[in-house]
Short mmCIF file of C-alpha atoms in Angstrom, two decimals:
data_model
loop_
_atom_site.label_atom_id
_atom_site.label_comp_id
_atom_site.label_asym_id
_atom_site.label_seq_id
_atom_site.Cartn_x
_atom_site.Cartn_y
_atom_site.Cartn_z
CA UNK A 1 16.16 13.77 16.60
CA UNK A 2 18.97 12.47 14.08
CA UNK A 3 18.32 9.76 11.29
CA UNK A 4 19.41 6.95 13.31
CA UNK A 5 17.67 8.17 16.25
CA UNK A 6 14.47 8.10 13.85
CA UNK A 7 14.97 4.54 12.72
CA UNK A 8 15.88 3.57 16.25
CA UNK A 9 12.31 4.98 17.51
CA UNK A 10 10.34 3.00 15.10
CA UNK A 11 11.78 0.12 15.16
CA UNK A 12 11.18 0.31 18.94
CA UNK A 13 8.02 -1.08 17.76
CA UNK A 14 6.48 -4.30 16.68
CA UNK A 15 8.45 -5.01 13.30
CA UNK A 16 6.75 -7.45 11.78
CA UNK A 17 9.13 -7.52 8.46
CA UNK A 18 12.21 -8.50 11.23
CA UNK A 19 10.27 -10.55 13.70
CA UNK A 20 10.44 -14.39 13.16
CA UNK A 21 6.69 -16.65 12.99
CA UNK A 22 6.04 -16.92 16.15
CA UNK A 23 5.63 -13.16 16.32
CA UNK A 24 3.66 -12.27 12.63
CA UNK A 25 0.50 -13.89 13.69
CA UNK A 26 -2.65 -13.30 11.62
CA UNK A 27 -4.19 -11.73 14.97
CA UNK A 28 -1.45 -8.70 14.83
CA UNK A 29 -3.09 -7.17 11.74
CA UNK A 30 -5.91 -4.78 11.86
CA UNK A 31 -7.07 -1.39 10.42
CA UNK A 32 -8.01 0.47 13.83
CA UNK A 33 -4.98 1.57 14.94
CA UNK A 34 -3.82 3.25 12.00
CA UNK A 35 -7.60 4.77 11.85
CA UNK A 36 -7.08 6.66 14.77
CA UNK A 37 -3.41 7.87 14.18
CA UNK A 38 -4.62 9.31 10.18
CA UNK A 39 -7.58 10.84 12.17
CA UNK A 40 -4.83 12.47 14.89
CA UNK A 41 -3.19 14.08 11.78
CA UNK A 42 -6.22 15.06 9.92
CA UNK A 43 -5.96 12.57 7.41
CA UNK A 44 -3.48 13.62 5.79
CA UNK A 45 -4.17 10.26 2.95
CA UNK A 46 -7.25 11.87 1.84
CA UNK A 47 -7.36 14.61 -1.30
CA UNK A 48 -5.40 13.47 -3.55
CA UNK A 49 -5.32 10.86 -7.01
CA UNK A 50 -4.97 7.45 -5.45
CA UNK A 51 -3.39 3.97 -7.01
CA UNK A 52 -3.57 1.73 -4.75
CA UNK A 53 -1.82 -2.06 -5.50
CA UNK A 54 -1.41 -5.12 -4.07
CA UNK A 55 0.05 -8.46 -5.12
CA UNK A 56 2.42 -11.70 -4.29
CA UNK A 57 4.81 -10.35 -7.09
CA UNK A 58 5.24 -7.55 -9.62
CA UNK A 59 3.34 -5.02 -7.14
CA UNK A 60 6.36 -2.87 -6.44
CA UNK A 61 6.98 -2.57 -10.18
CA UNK A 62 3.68 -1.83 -11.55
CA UNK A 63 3.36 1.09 -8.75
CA UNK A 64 6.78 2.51 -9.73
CA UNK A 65 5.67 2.02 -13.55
CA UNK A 66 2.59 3.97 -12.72
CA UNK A 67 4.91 6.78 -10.75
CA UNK A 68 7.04 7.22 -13.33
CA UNK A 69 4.18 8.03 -15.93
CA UNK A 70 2.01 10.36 -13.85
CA UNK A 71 5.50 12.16 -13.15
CA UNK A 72 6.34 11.88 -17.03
CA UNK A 73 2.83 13.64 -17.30
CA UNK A 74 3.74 16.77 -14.46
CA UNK A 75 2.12 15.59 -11.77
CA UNK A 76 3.96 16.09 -8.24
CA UNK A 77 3.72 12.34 -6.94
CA UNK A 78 4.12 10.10 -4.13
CA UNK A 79 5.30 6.84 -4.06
CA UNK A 80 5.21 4.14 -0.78
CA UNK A 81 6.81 0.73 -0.98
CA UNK A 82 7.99 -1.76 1.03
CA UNK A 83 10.50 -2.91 1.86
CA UNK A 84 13.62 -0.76 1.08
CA UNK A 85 17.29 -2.01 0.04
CA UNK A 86 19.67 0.32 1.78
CA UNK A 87 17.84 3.03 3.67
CA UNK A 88 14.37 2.79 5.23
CA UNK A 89 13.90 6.75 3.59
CA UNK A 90 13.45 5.29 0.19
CA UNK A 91 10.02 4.01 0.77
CA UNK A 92 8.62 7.18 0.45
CA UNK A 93 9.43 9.09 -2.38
CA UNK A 94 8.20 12.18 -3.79
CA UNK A 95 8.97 13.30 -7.18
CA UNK A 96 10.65 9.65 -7.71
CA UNK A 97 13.70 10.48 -5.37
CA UNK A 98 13.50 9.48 -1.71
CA UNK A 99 13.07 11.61 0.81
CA UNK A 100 16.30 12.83 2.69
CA UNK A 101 17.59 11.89 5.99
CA UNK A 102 16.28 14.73 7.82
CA UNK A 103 12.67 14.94 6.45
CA UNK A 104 12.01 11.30 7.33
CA UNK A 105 13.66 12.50 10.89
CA UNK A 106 11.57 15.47 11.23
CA UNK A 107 8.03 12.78 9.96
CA UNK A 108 8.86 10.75 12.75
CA UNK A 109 9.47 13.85 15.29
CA UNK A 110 5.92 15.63 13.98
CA UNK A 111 4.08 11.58 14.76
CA UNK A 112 5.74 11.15 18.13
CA UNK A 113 3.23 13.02 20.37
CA UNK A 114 0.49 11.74 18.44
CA UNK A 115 1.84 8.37 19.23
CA UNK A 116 1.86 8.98 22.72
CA UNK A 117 -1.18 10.51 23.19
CA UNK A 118 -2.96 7.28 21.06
CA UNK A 119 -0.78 5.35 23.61
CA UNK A 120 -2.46 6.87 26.83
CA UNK A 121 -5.95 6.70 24.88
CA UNK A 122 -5.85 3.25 24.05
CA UNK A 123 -3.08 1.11 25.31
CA UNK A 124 -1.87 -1.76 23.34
CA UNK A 125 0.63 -2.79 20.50
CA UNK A 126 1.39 -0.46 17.17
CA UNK A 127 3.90 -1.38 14.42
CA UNK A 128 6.48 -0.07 13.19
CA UNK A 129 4.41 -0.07 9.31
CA UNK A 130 1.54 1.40 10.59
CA UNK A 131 3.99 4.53 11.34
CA UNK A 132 5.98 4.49 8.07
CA UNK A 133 2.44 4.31 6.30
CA UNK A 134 1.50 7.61 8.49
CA UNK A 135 4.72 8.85 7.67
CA UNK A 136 4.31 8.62 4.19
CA UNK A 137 1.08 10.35 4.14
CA UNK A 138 2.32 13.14 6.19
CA UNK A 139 5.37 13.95 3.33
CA UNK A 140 2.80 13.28 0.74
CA UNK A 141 0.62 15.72 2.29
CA UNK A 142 3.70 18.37 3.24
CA UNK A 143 5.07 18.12 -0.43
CA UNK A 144 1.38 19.14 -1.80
CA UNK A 145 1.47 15.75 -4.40
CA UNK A 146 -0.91 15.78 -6.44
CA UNK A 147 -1.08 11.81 -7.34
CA UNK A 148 -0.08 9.33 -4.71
CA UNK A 149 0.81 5.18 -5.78
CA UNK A 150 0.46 3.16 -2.78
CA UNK A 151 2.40 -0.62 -2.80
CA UNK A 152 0.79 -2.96 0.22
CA UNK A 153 3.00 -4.27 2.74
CA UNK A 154 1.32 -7.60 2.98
CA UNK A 155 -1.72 -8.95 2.50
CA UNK A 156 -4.06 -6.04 1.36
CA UNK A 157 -7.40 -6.48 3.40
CA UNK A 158 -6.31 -6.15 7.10
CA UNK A 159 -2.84 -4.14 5.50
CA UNK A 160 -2.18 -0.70 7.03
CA UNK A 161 -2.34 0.98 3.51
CA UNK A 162 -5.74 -0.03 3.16
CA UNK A 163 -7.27 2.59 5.27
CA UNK A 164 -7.89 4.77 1.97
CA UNK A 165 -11.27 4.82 1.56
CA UNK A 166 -11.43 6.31 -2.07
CA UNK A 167 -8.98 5.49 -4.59
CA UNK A 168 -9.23 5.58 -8.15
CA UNK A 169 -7.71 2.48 -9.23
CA UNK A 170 -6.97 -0.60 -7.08
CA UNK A 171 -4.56 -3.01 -8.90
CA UNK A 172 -3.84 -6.71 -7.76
CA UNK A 173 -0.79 -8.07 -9.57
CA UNK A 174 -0.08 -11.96 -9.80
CA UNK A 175 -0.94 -13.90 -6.82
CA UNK A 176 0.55 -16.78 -5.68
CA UNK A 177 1.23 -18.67 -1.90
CA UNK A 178 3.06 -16.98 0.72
CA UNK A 179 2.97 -16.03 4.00
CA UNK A 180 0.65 -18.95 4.46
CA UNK A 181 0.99 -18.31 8.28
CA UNK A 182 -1.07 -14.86 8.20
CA UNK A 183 -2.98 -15.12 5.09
CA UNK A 184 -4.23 -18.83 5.22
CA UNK A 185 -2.53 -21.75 3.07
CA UNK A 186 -5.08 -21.99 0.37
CA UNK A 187 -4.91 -19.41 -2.35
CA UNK A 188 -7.87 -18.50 -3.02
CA UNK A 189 -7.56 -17.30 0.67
CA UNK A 190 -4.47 -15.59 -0.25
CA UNK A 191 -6.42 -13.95 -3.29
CA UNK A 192 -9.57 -13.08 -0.93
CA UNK A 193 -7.00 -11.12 1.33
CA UNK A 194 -5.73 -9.08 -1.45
CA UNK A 195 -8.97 -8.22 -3.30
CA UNK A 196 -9.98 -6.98 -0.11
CA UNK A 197 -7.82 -3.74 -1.86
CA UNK A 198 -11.58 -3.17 -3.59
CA UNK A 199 -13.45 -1.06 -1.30
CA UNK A 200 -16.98 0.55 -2.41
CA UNK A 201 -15.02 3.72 -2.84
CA UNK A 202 -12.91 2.56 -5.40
CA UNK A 203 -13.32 3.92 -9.18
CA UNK A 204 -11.84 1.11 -10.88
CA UNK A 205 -9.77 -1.99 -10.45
CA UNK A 206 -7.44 -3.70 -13.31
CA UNK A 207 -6.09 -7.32 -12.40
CA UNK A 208 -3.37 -8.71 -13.91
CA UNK A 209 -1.88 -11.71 -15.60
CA UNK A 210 -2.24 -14.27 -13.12
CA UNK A 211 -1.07 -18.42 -13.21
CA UNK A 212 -4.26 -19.14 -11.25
CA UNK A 213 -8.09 -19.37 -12.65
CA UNK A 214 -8.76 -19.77 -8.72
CA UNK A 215 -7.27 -16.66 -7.93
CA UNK A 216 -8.66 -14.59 -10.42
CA UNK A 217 -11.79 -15.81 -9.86
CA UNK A 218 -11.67 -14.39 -5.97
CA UNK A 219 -10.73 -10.94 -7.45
CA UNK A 220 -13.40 -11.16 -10.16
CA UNK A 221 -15.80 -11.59 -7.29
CA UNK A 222 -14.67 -8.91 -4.91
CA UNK A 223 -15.28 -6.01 -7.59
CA UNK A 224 -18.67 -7.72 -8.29
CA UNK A 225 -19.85 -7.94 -5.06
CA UNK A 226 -19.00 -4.10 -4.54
CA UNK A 227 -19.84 -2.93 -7.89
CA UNK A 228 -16.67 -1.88 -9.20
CA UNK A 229 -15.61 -2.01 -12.67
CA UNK A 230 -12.93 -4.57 -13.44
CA UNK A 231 -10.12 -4.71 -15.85
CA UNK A 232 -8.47 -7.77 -16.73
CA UNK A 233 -5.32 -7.05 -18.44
CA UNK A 234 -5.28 -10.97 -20.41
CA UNK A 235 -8.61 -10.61 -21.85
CA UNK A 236 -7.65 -6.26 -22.21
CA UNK A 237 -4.21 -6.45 -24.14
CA UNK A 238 -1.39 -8.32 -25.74
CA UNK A 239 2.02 -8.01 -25.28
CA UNK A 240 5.31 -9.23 -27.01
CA UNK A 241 9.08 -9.52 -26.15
CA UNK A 242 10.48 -6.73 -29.17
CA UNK A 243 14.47 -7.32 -28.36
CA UNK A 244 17.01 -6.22 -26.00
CA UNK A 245 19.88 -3.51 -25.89
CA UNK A 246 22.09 -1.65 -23.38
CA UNK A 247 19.15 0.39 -22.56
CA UNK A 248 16.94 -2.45 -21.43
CA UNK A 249 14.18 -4.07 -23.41
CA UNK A 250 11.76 -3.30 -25.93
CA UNK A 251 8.34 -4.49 -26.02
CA UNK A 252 4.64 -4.08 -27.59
CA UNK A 253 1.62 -3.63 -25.54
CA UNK A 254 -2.03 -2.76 -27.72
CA UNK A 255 -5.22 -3.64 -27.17
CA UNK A 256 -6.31 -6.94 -28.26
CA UNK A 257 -9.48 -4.79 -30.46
CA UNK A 258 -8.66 -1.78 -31.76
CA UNK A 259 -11.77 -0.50 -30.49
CA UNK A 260 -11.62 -1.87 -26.76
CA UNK A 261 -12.26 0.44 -24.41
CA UNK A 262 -9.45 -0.18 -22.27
CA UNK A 263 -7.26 1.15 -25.11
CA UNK A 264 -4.25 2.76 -23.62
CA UNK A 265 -3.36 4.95 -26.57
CA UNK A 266 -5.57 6.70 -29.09
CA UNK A 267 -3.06 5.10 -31.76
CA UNK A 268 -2.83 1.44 -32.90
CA UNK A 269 0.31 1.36 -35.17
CA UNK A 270 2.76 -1.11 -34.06
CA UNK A 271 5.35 1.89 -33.60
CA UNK A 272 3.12 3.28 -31.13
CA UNK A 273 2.85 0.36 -28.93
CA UNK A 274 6.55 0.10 -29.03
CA UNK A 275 7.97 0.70 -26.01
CA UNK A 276 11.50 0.57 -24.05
CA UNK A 277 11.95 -0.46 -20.60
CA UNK A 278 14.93 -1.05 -18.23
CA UNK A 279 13.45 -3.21 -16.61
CA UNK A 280 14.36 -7.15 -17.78
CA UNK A 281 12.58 -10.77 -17.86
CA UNK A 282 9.31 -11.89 -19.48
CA UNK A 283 7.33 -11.46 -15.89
CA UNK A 284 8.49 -7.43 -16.52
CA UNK A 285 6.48 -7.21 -19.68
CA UNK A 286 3.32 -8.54 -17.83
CA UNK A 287 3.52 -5.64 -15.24
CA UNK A 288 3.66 -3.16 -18.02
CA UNK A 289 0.85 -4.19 -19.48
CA UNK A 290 -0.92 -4.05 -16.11
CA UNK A 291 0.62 -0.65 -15.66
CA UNK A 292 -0.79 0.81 -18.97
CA UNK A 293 -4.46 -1.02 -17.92
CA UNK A 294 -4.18 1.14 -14.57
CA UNK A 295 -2.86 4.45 -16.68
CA UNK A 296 -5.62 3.70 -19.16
CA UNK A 297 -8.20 3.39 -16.11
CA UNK A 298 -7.15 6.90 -14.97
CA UNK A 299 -7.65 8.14 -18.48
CA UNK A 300 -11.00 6.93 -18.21
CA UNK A 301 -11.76 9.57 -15.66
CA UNK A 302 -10.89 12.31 -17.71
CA UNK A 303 -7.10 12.34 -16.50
CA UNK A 304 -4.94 13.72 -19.27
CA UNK A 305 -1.96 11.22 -20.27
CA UNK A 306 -0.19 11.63 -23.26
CA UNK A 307 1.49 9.15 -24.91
CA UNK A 308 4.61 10.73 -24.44
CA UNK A 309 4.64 10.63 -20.88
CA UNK A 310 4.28 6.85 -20.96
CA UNK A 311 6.87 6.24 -23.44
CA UNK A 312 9.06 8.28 -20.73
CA UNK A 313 7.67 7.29 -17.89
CA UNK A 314 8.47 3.39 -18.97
CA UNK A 315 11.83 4.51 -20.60
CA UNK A 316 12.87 5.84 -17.29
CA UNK A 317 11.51 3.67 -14.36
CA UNK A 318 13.86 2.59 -11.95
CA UNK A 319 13.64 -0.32 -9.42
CA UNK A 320 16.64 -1.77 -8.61
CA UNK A 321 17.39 -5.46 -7.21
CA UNK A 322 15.30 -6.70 -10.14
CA UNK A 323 16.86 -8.98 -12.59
CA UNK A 324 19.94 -5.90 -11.81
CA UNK A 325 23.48 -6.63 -13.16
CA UNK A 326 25.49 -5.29 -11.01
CA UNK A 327 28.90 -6.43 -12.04
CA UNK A 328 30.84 -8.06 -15.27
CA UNK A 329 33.58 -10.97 -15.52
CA UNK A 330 31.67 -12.89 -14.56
CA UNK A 331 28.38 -11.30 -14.30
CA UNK A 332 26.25 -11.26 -11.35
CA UNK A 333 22.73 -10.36 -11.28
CA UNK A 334 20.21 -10.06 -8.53
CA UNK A 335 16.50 -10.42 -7.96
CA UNK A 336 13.95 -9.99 -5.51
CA UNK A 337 12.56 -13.68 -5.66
CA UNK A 338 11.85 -15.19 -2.77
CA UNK A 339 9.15 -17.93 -3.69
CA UNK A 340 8.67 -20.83 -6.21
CA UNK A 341 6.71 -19.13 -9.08
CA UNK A 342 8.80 -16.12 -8.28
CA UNK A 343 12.12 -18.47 -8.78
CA UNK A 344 10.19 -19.73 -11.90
CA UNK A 345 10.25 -16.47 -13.41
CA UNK A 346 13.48 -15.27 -12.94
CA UNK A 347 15.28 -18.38 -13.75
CA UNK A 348 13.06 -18.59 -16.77
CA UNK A 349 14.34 -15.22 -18.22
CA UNK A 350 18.12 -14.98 -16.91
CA UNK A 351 18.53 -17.53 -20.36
CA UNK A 352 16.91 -15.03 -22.57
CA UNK A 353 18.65 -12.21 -21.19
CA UNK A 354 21.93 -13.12 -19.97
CA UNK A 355 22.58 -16.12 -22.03
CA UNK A 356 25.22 -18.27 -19.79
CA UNK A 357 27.15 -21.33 -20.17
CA UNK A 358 26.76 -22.19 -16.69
CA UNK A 359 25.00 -20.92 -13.70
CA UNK A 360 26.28 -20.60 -10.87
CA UNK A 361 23.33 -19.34 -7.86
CA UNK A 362 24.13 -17.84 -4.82
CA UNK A 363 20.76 -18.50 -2.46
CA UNK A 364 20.07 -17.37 0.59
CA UNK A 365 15.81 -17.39 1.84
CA UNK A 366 14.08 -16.08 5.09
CA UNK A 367 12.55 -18.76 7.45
CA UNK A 368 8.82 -18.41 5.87
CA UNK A 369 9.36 -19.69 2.41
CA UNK A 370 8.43 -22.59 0.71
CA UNK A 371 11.73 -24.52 0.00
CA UNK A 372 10.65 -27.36 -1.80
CA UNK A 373 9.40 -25.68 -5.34
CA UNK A 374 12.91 -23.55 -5.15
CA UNK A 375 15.41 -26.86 -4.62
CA UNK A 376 13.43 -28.36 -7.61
CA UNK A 377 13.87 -25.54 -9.80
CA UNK A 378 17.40 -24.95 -9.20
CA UNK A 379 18.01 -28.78 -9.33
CA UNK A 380 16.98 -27.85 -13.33
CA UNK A 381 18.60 -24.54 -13.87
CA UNK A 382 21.66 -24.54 -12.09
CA UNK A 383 25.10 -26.05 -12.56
CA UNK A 384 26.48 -25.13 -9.28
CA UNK A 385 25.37 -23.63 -5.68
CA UNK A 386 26.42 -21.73 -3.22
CA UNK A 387 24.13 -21.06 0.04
CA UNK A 388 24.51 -18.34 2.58
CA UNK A 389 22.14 -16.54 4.85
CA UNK A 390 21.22 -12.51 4.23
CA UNK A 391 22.08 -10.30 7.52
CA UNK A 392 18.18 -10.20 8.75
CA UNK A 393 16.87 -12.33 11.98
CA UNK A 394 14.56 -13.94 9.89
CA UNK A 395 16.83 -15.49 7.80
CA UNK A 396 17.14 -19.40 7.70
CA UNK A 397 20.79 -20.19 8.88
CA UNK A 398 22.90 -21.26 6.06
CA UNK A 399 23.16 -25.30 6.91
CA UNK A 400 19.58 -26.03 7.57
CA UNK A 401 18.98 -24.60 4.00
CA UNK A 402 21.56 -26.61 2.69
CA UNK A 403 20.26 -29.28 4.36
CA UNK A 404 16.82 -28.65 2.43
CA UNK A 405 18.45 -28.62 -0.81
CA UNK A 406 20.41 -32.17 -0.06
CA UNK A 407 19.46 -33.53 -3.46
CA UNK A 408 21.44 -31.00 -5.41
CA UNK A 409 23.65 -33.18 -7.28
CA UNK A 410 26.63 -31.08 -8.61
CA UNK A 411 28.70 -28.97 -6.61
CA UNK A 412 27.42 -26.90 -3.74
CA UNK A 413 28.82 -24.72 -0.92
CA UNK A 414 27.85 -23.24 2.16
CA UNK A 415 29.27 -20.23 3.44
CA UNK A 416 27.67 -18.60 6.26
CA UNK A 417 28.08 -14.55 5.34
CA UNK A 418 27.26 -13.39 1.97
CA UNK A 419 30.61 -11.78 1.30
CA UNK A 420 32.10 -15.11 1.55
CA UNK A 421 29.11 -16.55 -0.45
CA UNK A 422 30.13 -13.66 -3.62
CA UNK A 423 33.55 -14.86 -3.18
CA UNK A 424 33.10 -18.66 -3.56
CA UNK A 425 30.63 -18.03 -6.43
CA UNK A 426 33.27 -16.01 -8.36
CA UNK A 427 35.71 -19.10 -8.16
CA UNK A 428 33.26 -21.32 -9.10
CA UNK A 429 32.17 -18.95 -12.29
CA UNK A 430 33.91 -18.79 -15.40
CA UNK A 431 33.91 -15.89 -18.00
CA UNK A 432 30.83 -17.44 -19.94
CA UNK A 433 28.61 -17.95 -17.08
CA UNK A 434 26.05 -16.36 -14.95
CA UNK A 435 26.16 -15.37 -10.99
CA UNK A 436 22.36 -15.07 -9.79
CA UNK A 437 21.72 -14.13 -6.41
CA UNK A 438 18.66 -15.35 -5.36
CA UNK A 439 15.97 -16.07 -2.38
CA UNK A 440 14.73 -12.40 -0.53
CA UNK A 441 15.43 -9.15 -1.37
CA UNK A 442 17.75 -8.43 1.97
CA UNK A 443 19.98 -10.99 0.36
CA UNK A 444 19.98 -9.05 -2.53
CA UNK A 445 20.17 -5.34 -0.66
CA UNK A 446 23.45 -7.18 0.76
CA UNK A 447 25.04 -7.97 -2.31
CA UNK A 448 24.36 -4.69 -4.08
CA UNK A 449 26.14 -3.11 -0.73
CA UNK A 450 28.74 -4.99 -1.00
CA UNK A 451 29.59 -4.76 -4.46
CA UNK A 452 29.12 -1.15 -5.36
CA UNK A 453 31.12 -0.87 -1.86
CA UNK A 454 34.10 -2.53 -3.63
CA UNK A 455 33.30 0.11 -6.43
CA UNK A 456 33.79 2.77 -3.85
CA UNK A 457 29.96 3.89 -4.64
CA UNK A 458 28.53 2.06 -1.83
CA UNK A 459 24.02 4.17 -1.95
CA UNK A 460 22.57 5.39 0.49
CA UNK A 461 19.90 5.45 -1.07
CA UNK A 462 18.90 3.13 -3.76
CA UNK A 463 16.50 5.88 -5.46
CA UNK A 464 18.86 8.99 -4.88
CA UNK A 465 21.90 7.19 -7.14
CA UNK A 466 22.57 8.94 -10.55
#
């Protein structure tokens, strides 16, 4: 079995990320199927240093913050996210690169006759998550890591990476609404799914900045009902914005006391809280901080981190498709964002960092989302707009979003394929202003294609590029 004949086999399965609503029902998710395929293998997710997080945003950046330190330190790691940008191998990376073609080919031949023989056990429905989440336990396993970061898919409670029953810090980033249809509309439902990341087994959990006393609140109860210690990184630390340069931006995260026990670093001096990170916008900062609450949660245990390896393991993160430039004259940056707090974020910080005369957005959003809170926001940020649809079949086609952003007042476009969409955005840009290319991270895996494609360094992975 080739790559593509790998990728064809699971996605010969129920995949949720590409079916549209009718299909991602609440009922679909459950923890016993991927049970009994880790017990098939011998759970391979057990024996190792576990961080576990979950989140509505910042949870892919905090658990490749936390990767890069414990690497910085010498550890062999693992790192599972969800989803990818180019190739479906960089969700599992070992040693911070992705895994290559053939490994992930030879995971998925190694899980086929388990797959068949849970098949003729128990008939019924698997996804095609549940066997990237085996997968990735299986390299982890192969590779002998010593420290493995786990991202959730969706949700956390019910989500397939929630079958590890010890972990030694659980981390829920900021919550806000989405995917209303399987987590319930109300957040503190939403917040209830994801503190469901806090099982008994768990050593510690850190939660981070969030917009909502109602969500906290759900998270704050979930460690107390289980009786695990709780971290919250506002009431923990402080954090400031310390200036920008080509290397990304620097920033200052201490303990609020000097003598807290959450302390991240035996110093205090405001050169040792100093710290670089290439990583840009405000919402960034906030996931450091709750990255250096989970590092100083491991520490806790008796783990040895220096502060050298989080100065490098910061200084050297990489996660691309957030707040990226990707190109000059004029310059065009992409984000992840996808919801309304997420679109206040990023269009909150492209000022501070990319000051602009104009901007000019280029939106394109999957058929889930919440489109009211993003046409108000970029009624207020933006000076022009262009709307397209990302390559995915859950994509919302290109006029019925224009049609939900009718009230836009100055000059918008609608061009149905994104390389059309780049094209009308760079006529409506001058040299002073601002592309942003906005609305779900397959719209912006598109637009990195195509653009380092017209560089002639089109990825195939977005973690194995130099």
């Amino acid at each position: 079995m080739d790559y593509r004949a790998a990728v064809d086999y699971l996605l010969g399965f129920a995949d949720f990320e590409r079916s549209r609503q009718a299909d991602r029902e609440a009922g679909a998710f459950a923890l016993d199927r991927i049970t009994s395929l880790l017990q098939r293998l011998d759970r391979p997710e057990a024996g190792r240093l576990t961080v576990h997080v979950a989140g509505s945003k910042g949870k892919g950046s905090v658990a490749t913050m936390v990767e890069s330190i414990l690497r910085a330190q010498g550890l062999r790691t693992g790192l599972y996210t969800s989803p990818h940008l180019h190739e479906f191998t960089e969700r599992i990376a070992i040693d911070g690169a992705a895994i290559r073609q053939e490994t992930f080919a030879d995971l998925v031949e190694q899980l086929e006759p388990v797959v068949v023989a849970e098949l003729r056990d128990a008939p019924g429905r698997l996804s095609t998550f549940e066997l990237l989440t085996a997968m990735a336990f299986l390299a982890f396993r192969e590779a002998a890591v010593e420290a493995q970061v786990i991202e959730v898919g969706l949700g956390g409670r019910l989500d397939s990476t929630n079958i590890l029953a010890e972990k030694d810090i659980a981390v829920i980033t900021a919550i806000s609404e989405e995917h209303a249809n399987i987590l319930g509309p109300e957040l503190s439902r939403i917040a209830s799914e994801k503190a469901g990341i806090i099982v008994p087994g768990t050593q510690a959990a850190v939660l981070g900045p969030q917009r909502s006393r109602t969500a906290a609140a759900q998270v704050i109860t979930r460690a107390q009902e289980v009786g695990v210690p709780l971290t919250q990184v506002t009431e923990h630390y402080r954090w400031e914005y310390a200036g920008t340069d080509r290397h990304g931006q620097w920033l200052r995260i201490g303990p609020r006391d000097a003598a807290d026990p959450a302390e991240h670093s035996e110093e205090t001096s405001a050169e040792s809280n100093l710290y670089l990170l290439p990583l840009m916008g405000h919402h960034q900062i906030e996931n450091a901080a709750t990255a250096l609450a989970a590092i100083a949660g491991l520490r806790a245990q008796g783990l040895a981190i220096e502060g050298r390896a989080i100065r490098t393991g910061l200084a050297t993160v990489r996660w691309p498709a957030r707040l990226e430039l990707i190109a000059d004259n004029p310059r065009l940056v992409i984000d992840a964002a996808h919801n309304g707090e997420s679109f206040d974020r990023v269009l909150e910080s492209l000022r501070s960092y990319f000051p602009h005369e104009r901007l000019v957005v280029v939106v394109g959003m999957l058929r889930d989302k919440d489109l009211a809170a993003v046409a108000q926001l970029l009624h207020e940020h933006a000076a022009a707009l262009v709307v397209t649809q990302p390559d995915h079949p859950r994509a919302l086609e290109a006029p019925a979003l224009a049609e939900a952003f009718a009230g836009f007042e100055r000059a918008m476009l609608v061009e149905t394929t994104v390389a059309d969409a780049l094209g009308a955005a760079r006529g409506l840009a001058g040299e002073q202003d601002v592309i942003a290319v906005l609305g779900s991270i397959f719209l912006a895996a598109e637009t990195r294609a195509l653009t380092l494609q017209q560089r002639g360094t089109a990825p195939t992975s977005a973690r194995a590029e130099s």
